[in-house]
mmCIF file of C-alpha atoms and ligand atoms in Angstrom:
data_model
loop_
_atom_site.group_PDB
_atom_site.id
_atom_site.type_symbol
_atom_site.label_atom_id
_atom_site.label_comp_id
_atom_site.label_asym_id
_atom_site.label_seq_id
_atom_site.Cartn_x
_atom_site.Cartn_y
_atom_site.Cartn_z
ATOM 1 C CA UNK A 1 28.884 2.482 -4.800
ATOM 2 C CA UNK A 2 29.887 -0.368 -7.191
ATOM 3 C CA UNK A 3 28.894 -0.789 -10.443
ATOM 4 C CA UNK A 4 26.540 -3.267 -9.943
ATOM 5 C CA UNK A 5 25.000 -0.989 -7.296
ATOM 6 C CA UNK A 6 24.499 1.836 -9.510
ATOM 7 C CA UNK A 7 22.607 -0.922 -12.037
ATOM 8 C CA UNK A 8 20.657 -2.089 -9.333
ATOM 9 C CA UNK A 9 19.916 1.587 -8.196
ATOM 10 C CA UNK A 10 18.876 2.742 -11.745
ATOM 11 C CA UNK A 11 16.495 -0.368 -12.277
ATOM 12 C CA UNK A 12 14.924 0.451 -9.081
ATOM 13 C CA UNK A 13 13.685 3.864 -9.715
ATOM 14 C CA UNK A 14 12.611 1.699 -13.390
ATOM 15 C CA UNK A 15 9.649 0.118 -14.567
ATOM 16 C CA UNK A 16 8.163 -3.139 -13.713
ATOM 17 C CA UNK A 17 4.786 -1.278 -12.644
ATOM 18 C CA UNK A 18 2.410 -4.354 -13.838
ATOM 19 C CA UNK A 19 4.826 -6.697 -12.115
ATOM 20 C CA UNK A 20 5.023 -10.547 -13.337
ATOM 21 C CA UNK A 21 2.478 -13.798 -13.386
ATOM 22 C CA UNK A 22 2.423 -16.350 -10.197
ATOM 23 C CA UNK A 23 4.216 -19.208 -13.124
ATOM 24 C CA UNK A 24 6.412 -16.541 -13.440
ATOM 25 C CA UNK A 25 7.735 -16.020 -10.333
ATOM 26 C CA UNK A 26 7.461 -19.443 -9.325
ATOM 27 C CA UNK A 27 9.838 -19.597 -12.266
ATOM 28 C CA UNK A 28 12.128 -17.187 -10.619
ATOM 29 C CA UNK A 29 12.365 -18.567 -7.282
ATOM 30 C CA UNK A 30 13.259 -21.900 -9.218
ATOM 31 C CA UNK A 31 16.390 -19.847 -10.754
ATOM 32 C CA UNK A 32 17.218 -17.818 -8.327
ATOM 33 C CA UNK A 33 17.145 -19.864 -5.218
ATOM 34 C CA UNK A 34 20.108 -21.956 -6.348
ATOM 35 C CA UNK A 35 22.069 -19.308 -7.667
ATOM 36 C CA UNK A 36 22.059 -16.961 -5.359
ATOM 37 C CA UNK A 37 22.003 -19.492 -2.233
ATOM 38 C CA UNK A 38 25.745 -18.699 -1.273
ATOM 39 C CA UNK A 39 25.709 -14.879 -2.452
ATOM 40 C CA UNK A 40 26.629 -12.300 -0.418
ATOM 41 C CA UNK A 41 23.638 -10.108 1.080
ATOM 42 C CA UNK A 42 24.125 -7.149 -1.010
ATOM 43 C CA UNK A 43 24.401 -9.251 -3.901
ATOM 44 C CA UNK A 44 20.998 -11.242 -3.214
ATOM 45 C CA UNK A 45 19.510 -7.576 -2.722
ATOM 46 C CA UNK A 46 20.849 -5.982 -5.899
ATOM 47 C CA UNK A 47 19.090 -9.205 -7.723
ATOM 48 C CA UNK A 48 15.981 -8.387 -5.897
ATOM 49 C CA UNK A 49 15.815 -4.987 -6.965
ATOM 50 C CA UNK A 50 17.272 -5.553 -10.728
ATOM 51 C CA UNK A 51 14.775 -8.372 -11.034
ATOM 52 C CA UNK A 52 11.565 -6.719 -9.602
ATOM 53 C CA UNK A 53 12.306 -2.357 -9.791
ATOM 54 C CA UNK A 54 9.739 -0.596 -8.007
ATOM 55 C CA UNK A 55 7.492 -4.172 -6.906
ATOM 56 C CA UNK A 56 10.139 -5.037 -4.297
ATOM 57 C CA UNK A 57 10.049 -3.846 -0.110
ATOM 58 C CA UNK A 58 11.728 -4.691 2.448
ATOM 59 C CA UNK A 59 10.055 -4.838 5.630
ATOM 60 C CA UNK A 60 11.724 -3.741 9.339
ATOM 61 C CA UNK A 61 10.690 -4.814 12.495
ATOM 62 C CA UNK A 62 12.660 -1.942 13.812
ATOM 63 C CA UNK A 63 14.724 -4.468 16.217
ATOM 64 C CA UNK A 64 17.768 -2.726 14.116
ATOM 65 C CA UNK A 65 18.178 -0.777 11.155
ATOM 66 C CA UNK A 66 20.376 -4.066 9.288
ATOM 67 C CA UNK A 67 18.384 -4.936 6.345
ATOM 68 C CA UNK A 68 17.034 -1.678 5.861
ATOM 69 C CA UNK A 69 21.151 -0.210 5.565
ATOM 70 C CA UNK A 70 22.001 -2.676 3.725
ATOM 71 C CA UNK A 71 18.863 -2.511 1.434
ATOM 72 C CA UNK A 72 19.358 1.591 1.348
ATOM 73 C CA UNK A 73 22.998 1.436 -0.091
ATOM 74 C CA UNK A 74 22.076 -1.163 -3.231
ATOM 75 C CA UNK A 75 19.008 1.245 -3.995
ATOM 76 C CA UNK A 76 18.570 4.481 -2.171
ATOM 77 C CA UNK A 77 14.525 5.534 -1.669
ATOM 78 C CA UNK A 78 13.973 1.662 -1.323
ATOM 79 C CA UNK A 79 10.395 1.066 0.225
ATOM 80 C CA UNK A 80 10.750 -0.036 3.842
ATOM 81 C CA UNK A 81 7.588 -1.588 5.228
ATOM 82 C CA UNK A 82 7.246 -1.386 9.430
ATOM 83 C CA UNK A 83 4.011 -3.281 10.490
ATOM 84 C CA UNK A 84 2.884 -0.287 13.803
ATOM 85 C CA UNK A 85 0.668 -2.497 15.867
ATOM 86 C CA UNK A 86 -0.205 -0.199 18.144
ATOM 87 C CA UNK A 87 1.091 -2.189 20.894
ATOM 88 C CA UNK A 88 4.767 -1.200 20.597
ATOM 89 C CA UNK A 89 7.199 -0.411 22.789
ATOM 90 C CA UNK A 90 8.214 3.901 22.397
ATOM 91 C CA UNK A 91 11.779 2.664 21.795
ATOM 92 C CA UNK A 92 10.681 0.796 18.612
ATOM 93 C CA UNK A 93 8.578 3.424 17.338
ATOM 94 C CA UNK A 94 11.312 5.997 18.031
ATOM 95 C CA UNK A 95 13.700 3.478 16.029
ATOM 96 C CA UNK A 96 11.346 3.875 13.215
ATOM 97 C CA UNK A 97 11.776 7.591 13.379
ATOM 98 C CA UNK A 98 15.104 7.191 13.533
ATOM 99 C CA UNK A 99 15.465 5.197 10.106
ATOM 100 C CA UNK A 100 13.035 7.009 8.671
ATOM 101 C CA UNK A 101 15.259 10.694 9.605
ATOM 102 C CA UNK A 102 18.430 9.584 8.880
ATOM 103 C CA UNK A 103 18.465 6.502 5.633
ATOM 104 C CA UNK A 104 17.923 7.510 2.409
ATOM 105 C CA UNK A 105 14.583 5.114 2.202
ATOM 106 C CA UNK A 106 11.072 5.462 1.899
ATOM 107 C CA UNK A 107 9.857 4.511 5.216
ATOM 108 C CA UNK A 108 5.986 2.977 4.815
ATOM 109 C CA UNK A 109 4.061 2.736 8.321
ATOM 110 C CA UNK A 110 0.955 0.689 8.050
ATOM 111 C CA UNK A 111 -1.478 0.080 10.875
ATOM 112 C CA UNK A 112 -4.231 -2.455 11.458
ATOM 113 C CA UNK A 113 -7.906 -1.438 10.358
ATOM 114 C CA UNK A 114 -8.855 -1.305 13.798
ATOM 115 C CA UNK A 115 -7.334 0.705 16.634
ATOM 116 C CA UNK A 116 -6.425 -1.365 19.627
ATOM 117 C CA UNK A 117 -9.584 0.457 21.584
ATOM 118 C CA UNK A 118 -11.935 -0.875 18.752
ATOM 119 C CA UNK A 119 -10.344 -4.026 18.628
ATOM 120 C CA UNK A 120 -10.920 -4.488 22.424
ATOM 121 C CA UNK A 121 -14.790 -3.568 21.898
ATOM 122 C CA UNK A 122 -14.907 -5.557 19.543
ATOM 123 C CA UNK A 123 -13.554 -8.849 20.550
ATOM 124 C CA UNK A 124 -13.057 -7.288 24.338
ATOM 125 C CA UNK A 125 -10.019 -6.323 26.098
ATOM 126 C CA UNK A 126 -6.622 -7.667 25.871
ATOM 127 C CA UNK A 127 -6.968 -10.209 23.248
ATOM 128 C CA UNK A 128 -3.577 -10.845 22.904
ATOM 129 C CA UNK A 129 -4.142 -12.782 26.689
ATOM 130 C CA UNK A 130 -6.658 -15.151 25.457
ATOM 131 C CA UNK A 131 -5.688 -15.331 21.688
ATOM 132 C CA UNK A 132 -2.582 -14.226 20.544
ATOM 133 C CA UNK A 133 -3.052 -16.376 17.391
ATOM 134 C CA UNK A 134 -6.339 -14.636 16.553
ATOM 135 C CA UNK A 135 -4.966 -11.056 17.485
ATOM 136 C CA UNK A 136 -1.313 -11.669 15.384
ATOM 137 C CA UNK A 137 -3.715 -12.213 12.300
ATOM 138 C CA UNK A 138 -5.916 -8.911 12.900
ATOM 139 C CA UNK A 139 -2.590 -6.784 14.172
ATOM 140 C CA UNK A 140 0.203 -8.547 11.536
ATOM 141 C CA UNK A 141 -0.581 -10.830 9.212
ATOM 142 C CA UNK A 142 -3.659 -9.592 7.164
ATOM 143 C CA UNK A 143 -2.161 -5.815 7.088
ATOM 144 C CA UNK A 144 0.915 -6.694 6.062
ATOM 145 C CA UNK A 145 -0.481 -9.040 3.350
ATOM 146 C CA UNK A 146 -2.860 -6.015 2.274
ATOM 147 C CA UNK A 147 0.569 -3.798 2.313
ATOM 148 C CA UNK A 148 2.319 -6.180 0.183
ATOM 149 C CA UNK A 149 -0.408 -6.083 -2.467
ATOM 150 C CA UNK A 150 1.174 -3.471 -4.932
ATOM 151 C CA UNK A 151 4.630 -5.814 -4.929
ATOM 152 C CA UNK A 152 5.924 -9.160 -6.490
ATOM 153 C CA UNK A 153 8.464 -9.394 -3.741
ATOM 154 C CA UNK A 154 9.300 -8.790 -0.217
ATOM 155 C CA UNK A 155 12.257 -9.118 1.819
ATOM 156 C CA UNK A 156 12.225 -10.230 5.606
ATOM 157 C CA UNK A 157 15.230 -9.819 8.158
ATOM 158 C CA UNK A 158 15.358 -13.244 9.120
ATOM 159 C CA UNK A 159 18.124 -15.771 9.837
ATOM 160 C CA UNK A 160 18.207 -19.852 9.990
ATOM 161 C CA UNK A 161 19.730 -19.241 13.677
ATOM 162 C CA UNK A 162 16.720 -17.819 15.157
ATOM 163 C CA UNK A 163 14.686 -20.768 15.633
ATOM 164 C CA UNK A 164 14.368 -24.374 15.217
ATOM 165 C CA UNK A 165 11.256 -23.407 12.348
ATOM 166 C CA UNK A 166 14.097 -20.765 10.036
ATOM 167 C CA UNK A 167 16.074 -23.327 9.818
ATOM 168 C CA UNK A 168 15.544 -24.381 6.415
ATOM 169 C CA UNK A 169 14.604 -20.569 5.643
ATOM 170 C CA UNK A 170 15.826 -20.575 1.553
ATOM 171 C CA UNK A 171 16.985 -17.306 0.634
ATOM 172 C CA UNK A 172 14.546 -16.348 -2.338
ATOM 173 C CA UNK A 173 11.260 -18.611 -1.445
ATOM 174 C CA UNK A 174 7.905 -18.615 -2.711
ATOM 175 C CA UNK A 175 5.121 -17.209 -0.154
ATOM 176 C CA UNK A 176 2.835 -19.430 -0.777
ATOM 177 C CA UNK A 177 0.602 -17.822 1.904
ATOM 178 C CA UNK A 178 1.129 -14.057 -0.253
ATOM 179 C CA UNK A 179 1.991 -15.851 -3.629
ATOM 180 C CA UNK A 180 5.387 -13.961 -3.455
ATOM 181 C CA UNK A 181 8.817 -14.028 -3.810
ATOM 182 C CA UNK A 182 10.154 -14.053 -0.504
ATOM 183 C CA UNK A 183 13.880 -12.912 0.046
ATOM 184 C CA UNK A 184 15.755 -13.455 3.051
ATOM 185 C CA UNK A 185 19.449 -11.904 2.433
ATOM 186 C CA UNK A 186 20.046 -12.174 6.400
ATOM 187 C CA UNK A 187 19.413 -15.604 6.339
ATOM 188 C CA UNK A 188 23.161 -17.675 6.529
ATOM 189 C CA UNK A 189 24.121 -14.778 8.502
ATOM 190 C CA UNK A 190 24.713 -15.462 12.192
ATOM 191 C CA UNK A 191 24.309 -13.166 15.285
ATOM 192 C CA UNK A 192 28.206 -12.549 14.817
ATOM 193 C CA UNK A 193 27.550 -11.366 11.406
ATOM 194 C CA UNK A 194 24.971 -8.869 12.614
ATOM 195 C CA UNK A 195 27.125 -7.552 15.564
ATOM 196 C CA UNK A 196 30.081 -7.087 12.956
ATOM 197 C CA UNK A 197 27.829 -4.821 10.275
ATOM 198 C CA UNK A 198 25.838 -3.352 12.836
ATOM 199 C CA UNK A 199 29.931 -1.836 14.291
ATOM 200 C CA UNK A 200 31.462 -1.412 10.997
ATOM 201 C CA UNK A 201 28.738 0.294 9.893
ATOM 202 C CA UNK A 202 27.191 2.232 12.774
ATOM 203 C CA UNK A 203 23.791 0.965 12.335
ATOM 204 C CA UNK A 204 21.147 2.139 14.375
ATOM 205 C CA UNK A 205 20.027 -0.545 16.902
ATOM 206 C CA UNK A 206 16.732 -0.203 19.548
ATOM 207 C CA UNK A 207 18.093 0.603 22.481
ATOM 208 C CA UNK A 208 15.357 -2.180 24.182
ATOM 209 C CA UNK A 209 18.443 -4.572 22.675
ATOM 210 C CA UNK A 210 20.933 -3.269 25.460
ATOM 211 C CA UNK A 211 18.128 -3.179 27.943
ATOM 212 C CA UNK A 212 17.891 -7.392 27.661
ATOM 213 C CA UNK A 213 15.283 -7.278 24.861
ATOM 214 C CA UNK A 214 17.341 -9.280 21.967
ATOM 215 C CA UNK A 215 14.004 -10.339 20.403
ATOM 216 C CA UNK A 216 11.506 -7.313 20.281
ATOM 217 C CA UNK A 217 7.843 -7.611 19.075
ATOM 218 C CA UNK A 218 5.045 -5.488 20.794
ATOM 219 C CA UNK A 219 5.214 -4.901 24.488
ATOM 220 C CA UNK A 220 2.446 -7.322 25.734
ATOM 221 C CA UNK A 221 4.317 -10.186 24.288
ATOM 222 C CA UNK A 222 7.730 -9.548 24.531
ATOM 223 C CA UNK A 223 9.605 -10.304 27.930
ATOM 224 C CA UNK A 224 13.610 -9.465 28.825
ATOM 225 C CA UNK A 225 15.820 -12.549 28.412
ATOM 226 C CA UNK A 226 18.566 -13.432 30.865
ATOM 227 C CA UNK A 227 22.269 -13.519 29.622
ATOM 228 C CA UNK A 228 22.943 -16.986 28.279
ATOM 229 C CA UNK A 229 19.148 -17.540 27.312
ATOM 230 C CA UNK A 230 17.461 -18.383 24.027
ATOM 231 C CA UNK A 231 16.786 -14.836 22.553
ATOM 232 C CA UNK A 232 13.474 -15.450 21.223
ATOM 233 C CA UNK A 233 12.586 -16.894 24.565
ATOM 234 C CA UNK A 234 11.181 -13.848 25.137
ATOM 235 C CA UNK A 235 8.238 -13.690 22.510
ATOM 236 C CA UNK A 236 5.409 -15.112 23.747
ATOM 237 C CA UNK A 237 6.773 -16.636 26.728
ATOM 238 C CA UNK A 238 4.956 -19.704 27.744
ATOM 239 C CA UNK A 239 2.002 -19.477 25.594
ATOM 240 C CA UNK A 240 4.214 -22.547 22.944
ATOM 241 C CA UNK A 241 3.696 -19.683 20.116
ATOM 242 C CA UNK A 242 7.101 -18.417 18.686
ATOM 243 C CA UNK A 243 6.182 -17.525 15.274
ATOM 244 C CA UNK A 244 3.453 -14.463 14.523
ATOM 245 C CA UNK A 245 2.218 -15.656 11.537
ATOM 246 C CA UNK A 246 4.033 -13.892 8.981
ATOM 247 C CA UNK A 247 6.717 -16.256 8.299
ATOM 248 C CA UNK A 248 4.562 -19.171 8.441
HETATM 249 S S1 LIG B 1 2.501 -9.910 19.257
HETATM 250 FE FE1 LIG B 1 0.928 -9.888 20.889
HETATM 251 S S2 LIG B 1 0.050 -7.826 20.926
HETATM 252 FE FE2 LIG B 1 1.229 -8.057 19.003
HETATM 253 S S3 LIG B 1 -0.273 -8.624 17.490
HETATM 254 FE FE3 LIG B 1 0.597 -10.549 18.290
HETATM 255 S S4 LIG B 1 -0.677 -11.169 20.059
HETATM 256 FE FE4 LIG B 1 -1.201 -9.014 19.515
#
């Protein structure tokens, strides 16, 4: 652990329990994004945590354990926030267990209010058929922004070579949609970057990702890709939607 680390880890386990004004993040992101634009992921993540302690998650969606290793060596007992939709694949959720068994992190599990069987009597069956949009918001979006309540700051997994939308992903944002801090360390890495820490550091990976799954969200929307093809191809296929909400 560097020294830096240990700074970052001892400010985490710190104060900051009324966390900061929206001017005053704004303010932040201002700083930040331009300083830290070409930084190292470890080093954008030891800001993070130095900057907000204890108001600052990371969230997983359990496609690999990356951001969550990464996020666990800066500051061990980091909160890691997995969005369980109830429409995910076993291999994701045993992923989660995974992470949750074997990094030192505190693994956070939220679910939507309603169960998928009340959300089909309520709005009937299989709503993600007729209105993904609508079911996203119910399933991911408004949980996640009710989980994200208690912090200042979040960090997301996401790189500027997913889609043709990340490209211009900044690497501390404001949510304008959360009125957040949004940090994306992952996002000048490539998919060569994520290979290489994923070997070097034996990170655990969903085995759906060797099954032809590179892109994994919950089972009704997620098809296998063929070699070759775009790997978020298979979210959502041929519906036009490729984003869930979250990022937008
Ligand atoms: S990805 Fe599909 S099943 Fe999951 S919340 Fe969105 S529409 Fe519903």
């Amino acid at each position: 652990m560097t020294t830096a680390t240990t700074e970052a880890a001892r400010l985490f386990k710190g104060t900051y329990a009324e966390g900061r004004s929206e001017a005053e993040l704004k303010q932040l992101v201002r700083h930040a994004g331009a300083e830290l634009e070409l930084a190292p992921a470890d080093v954008i993540i030891e800001w993070a945590v130095a900057t907000f302690g204890e108001r600052f998650a990371i969230t997983s969606s359990m496609g690999d354990a990356v951001l969550a290793h990464l996020a666990s060596t800066v500051a061990p007992g980091i909160d890691v926030v997995f969005l369980d939709t109830g429409y995910h694949f076993a291999e994701t959720i045993g992923t989660r267990d995974a992470v949750e068994a074997t990094l030192p992190v505190n693994l956070i599990s939220i679910t939507p209010k309603q169960s998928v069987a009340e959300q089909d009597a309520a709005y009937g069956k299989d709503l993600f058929a007729r209105d993904p949009d609508l079911c996203c918001a119910l399933r991911k979006v408004k949980p996640l922004e009710e989980a994200l309540a208690g912090y200042d700051a979040w960090a997301t997994g996401l790189r500027r070579d997913e889609t043709h939308d990340r490209v211009i992903a900044p690497v501390i944002g404001w949510d304008d949609k959360k009125r957040k801090v949004k940090v994306s360390p992952l996002a000048r890495w490539t998919a060569e970057d994520v290979d290489s820490y994923i070997a070097e550091n034996k990170v655990l990976v969903n085995p759906l990702v060797q099954d032809g799954y590179p892109s994994i969200g919950c089972w009704p929307c997620t098809r296998r890709v063929a070699p070759g093809e775009d790997p978020r191809s298979g979210r959502w296929a041929g519906t036009g939607k490729t984003e869930c909400g979250i990022h937008q």
